[in-house]
Short mmCIF file of C-alpha atoms in Angstrom, two decimals:
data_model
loop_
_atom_site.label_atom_id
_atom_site.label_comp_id
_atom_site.label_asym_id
_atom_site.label_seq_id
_atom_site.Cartn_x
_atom_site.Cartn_y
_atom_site.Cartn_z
CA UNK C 6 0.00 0.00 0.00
CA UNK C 7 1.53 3.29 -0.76
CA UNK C 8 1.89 5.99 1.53
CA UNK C 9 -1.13 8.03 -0.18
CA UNK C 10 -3.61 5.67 -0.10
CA UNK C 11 -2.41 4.99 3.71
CA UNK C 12 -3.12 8.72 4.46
CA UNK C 13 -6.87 7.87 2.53
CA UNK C 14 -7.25 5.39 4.11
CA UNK C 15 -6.20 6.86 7.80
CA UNK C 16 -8.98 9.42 7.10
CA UNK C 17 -11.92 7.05 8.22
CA UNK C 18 -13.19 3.96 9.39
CA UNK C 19 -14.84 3.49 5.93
CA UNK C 20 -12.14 3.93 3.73
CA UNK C 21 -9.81 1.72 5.51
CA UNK C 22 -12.80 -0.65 5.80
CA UNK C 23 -12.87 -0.23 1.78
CA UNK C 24 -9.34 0.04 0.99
CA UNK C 25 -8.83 -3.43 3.15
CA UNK C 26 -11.39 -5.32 1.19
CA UNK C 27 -10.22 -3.97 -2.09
CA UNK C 28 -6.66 -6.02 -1.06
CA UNK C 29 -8.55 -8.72 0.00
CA UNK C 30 -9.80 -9.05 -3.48
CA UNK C 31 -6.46 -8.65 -5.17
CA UNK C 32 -4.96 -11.04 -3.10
CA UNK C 33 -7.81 -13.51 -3.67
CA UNK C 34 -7.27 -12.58 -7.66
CA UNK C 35 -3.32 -13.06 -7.40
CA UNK C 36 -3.82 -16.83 -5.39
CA UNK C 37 -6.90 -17.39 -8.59
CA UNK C 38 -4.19 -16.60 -10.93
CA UNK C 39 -1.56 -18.75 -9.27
CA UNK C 40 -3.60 -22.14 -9.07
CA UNK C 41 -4.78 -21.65 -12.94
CA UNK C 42 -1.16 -21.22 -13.82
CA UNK C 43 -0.34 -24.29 -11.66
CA UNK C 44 -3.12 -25.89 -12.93
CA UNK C 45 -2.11 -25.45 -16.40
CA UNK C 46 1.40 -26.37 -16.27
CA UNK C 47 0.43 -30.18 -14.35
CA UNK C 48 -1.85 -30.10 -17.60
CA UNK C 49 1.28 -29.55 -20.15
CA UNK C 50 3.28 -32.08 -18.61
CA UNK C 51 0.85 -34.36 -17.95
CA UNK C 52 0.46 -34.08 -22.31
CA UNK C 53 4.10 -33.86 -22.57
CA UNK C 54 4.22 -36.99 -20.47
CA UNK C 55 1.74 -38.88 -22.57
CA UNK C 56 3.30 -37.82 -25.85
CA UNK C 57 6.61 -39.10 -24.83
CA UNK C 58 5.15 -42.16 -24.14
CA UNK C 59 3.15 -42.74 -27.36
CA UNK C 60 6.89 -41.27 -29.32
CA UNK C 61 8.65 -44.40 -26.84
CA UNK C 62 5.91 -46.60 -28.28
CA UNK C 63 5.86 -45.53 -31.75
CA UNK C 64 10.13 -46.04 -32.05
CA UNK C 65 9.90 -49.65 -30.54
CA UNK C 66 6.67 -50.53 -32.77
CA UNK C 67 8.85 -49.30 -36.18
CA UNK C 68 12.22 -50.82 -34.65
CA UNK C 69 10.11 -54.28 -34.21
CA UNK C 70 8.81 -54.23 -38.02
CA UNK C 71 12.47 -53.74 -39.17
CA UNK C 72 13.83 -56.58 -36.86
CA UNK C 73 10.98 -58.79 -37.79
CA UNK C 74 12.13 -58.27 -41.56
CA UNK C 75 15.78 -58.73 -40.99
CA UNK C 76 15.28 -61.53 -38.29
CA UNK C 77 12.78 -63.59 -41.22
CA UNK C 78 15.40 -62.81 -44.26
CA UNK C 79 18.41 -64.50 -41.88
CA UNK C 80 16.29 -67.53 -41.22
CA UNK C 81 15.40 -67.70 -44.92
CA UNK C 82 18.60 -67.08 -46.04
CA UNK C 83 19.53 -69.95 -43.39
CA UNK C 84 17.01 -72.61 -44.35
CA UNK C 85 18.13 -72.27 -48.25
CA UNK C 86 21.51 -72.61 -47.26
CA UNK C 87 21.02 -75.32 -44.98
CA UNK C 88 18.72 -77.00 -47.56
CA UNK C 89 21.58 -76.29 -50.38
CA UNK C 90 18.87 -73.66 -52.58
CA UNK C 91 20.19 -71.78 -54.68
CA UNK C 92 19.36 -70.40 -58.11
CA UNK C 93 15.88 -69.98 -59.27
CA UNK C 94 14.58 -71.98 -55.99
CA UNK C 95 16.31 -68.87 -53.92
CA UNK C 96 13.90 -66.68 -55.78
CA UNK C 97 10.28 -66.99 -53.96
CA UNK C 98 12.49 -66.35 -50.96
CA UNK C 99 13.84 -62.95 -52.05
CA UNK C 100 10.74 -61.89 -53.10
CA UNK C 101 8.52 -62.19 -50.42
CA UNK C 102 10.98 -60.44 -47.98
CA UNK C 103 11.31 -57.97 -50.94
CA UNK C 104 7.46 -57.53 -50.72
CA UNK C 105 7.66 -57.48 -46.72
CA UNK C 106 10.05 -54.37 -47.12
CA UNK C 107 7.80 -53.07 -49.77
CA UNK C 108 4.32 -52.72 -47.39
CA UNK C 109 6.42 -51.88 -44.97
CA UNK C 110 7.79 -48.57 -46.43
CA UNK C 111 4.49 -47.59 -48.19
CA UNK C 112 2.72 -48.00 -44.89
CA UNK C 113 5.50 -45.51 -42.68
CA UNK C 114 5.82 -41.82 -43.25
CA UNK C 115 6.34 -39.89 -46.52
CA UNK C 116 10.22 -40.04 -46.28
CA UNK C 117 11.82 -40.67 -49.76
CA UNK C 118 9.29 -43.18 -50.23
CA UNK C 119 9.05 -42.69 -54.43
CA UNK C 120 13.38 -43.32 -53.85
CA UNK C 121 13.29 -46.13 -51.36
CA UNK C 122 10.45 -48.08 -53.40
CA UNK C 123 12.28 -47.19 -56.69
CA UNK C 124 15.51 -49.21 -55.25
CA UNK C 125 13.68 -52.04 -54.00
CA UNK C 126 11.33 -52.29 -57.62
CA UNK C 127 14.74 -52.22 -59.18
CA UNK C 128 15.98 -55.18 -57.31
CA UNK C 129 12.83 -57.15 -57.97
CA UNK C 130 13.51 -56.40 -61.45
CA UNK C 131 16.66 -58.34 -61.51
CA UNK C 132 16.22 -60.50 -59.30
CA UNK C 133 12.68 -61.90 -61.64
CA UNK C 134 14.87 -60.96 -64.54
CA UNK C 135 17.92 -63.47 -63.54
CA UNK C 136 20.15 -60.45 -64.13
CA UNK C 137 21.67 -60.31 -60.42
CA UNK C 138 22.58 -64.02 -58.50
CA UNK C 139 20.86 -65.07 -55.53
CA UNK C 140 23.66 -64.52 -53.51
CA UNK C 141 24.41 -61.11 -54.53
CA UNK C 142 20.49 -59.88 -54.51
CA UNK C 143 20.19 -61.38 -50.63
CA UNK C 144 23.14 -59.25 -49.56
CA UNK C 145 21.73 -56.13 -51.02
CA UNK C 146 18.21 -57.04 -49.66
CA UNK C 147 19.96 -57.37 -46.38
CA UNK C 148 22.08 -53.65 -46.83
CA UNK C 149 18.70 -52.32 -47.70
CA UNK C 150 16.93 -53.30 -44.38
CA UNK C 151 20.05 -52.43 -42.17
CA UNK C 152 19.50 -49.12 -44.40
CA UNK C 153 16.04 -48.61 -43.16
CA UNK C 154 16.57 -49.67 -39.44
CA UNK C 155 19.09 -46.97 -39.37
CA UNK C 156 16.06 -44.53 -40.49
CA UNK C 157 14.30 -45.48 -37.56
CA UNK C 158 16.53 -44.66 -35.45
CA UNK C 159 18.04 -41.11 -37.06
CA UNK C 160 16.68 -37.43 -37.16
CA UNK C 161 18.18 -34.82 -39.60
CA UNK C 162 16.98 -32.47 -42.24
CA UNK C 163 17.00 -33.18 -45.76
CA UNK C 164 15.52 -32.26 -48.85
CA UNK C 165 13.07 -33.92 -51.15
CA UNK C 166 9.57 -33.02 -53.51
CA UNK C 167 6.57 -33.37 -51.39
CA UNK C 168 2.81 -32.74 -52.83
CA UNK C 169 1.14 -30.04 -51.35
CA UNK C 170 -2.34 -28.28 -52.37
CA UNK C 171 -2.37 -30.38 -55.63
CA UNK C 172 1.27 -29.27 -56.48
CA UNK C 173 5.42 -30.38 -55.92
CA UNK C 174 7.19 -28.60 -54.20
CA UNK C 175 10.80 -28.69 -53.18
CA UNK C 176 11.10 -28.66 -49.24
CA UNK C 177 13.49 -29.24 -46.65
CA UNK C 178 11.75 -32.07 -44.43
CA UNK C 179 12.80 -32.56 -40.70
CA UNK C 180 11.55 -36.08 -39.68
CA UNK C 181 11.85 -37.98 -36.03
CA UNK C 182 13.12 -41.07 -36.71
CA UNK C 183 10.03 -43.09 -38.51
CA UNK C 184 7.45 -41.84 -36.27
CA UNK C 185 7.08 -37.93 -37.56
CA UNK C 186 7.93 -36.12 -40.10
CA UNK C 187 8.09 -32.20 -40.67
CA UNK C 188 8.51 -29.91 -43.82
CA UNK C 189 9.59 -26.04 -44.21
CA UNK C 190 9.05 -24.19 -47.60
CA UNK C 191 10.88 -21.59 -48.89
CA UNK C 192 8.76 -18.86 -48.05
CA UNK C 193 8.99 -19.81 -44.80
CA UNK C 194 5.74 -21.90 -44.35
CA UNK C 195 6.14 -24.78 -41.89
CA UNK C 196 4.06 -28.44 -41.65
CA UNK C 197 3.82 -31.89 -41.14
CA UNK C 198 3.14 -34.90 -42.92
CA UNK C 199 -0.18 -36.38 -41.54
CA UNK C 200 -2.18 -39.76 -42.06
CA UNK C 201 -5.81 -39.95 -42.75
CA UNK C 202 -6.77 -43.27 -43.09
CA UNK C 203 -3.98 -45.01 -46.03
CA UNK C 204 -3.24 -41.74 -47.01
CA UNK C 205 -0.38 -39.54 -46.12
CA UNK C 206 -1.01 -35.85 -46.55
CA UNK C 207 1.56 -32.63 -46.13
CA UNK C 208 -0.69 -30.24 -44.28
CA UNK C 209 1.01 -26.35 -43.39
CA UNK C 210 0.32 -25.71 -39.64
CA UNK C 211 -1.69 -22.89 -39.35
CA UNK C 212 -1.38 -22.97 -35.39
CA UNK C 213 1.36 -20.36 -34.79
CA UNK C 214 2.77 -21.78 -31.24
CA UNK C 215 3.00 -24.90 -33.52
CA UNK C 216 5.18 -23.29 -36.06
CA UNK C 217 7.51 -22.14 -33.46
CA UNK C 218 7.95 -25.54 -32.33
CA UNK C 219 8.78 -26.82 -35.17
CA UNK C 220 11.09 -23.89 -36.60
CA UNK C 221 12.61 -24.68 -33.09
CA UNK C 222 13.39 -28.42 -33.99
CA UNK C 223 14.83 -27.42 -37.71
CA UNK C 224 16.80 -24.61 -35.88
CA UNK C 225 18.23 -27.41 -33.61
CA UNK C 226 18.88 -30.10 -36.23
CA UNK C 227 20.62 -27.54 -38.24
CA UNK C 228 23.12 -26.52 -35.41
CA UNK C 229 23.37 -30.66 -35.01
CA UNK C 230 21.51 -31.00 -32.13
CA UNK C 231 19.91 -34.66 -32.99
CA UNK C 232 19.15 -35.79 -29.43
CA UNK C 233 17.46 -34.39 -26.09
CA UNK C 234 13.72 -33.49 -25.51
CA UNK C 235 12.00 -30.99 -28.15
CA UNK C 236 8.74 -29.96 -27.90
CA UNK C 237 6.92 -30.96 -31.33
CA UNK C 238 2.91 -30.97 -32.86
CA UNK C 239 1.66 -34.21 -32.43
CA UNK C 240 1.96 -35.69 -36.13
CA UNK C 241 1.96 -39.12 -35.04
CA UNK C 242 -0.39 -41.69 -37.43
CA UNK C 243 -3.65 -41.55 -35.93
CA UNK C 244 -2.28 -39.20 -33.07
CA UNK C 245 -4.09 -36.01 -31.93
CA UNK C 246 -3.47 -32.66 -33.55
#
């Protein structure tokens, strides 16, 4: 209280009557003000808590697809070997971890899909056309799902053509791991890849705390920050937005 409104206040009964009940108010305002703000912040980290989770839960899901594929092309590299295949009996083998690796990538996010599928049609290719042995087309199979185990498991910034609004655009993409993945034009719109249904779709963010976040994480790759705890829209298949 300053020393005027003491003086005021000194004058009468009343006014200090007043003056006290005025304080009373902004006190009870101030403690109001306090619980919402600690009410809101055991909100945000209860969400932060729960999106960690699902993130933890989305990384061992993708690292479990790729080990599945690697663990089933060992064994059926094994068995043939064991069983003394080779040649055109090799074949079926290939192929249907081929395919596996195939559904697989058209299923996950938008990453260099039209690249990654493009590799693996080529080595179908030769592999149906007799042009590459057995032997040879298993190792590169195998190279190819080390390849994308090691995309689960990295974030970075990169650029590729992505469509948005009915057009293709060159972007820089940001993606986490295989779980998320982000995109920043040119003129300085930012997004995220999101999945509706089978469908992947680049959609801008229109929500501008949003943005920030994810200028924040580009920011951060680019200075080659790749690990700690960023705070990111919720891009997840099927997740909230």
């Amino acid at each position: 209280m300053s020393l005027a409104v003491a003086a005021q206040a000194a004058d009468s009964p009343g006014a200090l009557a007043e003056s006290l009940i005025k304080l009373r108010a902004e006190v009870e305002q101030l403690n109001n003000d306090v619980e919402l703000t600690r009410q809101e912040a055991r909100t945000q980290a209860a969400a932060l808590a729960a999106q960690r989770a699902e993130l933890q839960a989305a990384v061992g899901r993708s690292e479990l697809n790729v080990r599945k594929l690697r663990e089933d092309l060992a064994k059926r590299q094994a068995e043939a070997g064991n069983a003394g295949v080779a040649g055109e009996t090799l074949k079926p083998v290939l192929l249907a971890a081929l395919d596996g690796l195939r559904q697989y990538i058209a299923a996950g996010i938008p990453f260099k899909q039209t690249e990654r599928l493009a590799e693996l049609d080529e080595l179908k290719r030769q592999i149906e056309a007799g042009t590459l042995a057995p032997p040879r087309a298993a190792n590169r199979l195998w190279a190819f799902a080390e390849d994308e185990f090691r995309i689960t498991r990295e974030n970075g910034i990169y650029s590729q053509t992505i469509a948005l609004d009915g057009k293709d655009v060159l972007a820089d993409v940001a993606k986490v791991g295989s779980m998320m993945l982000f995109f920043k034009l040119s003129d300085g719109r930012v997004g995220a890849a999101r999945k509706s249904g089978d469908t992947w779709r680049f959609e801008v963010t229109t929500d501008p705390a949003d943005s920030k976040r994810v200028l924040a994480y580009f920011d951060a790759l680019g200075k080659q920050i790749r690990q700690g705890w960023f705070e990111l829209p919720n891009a997840l298949a099927g997740g909230a937005r």
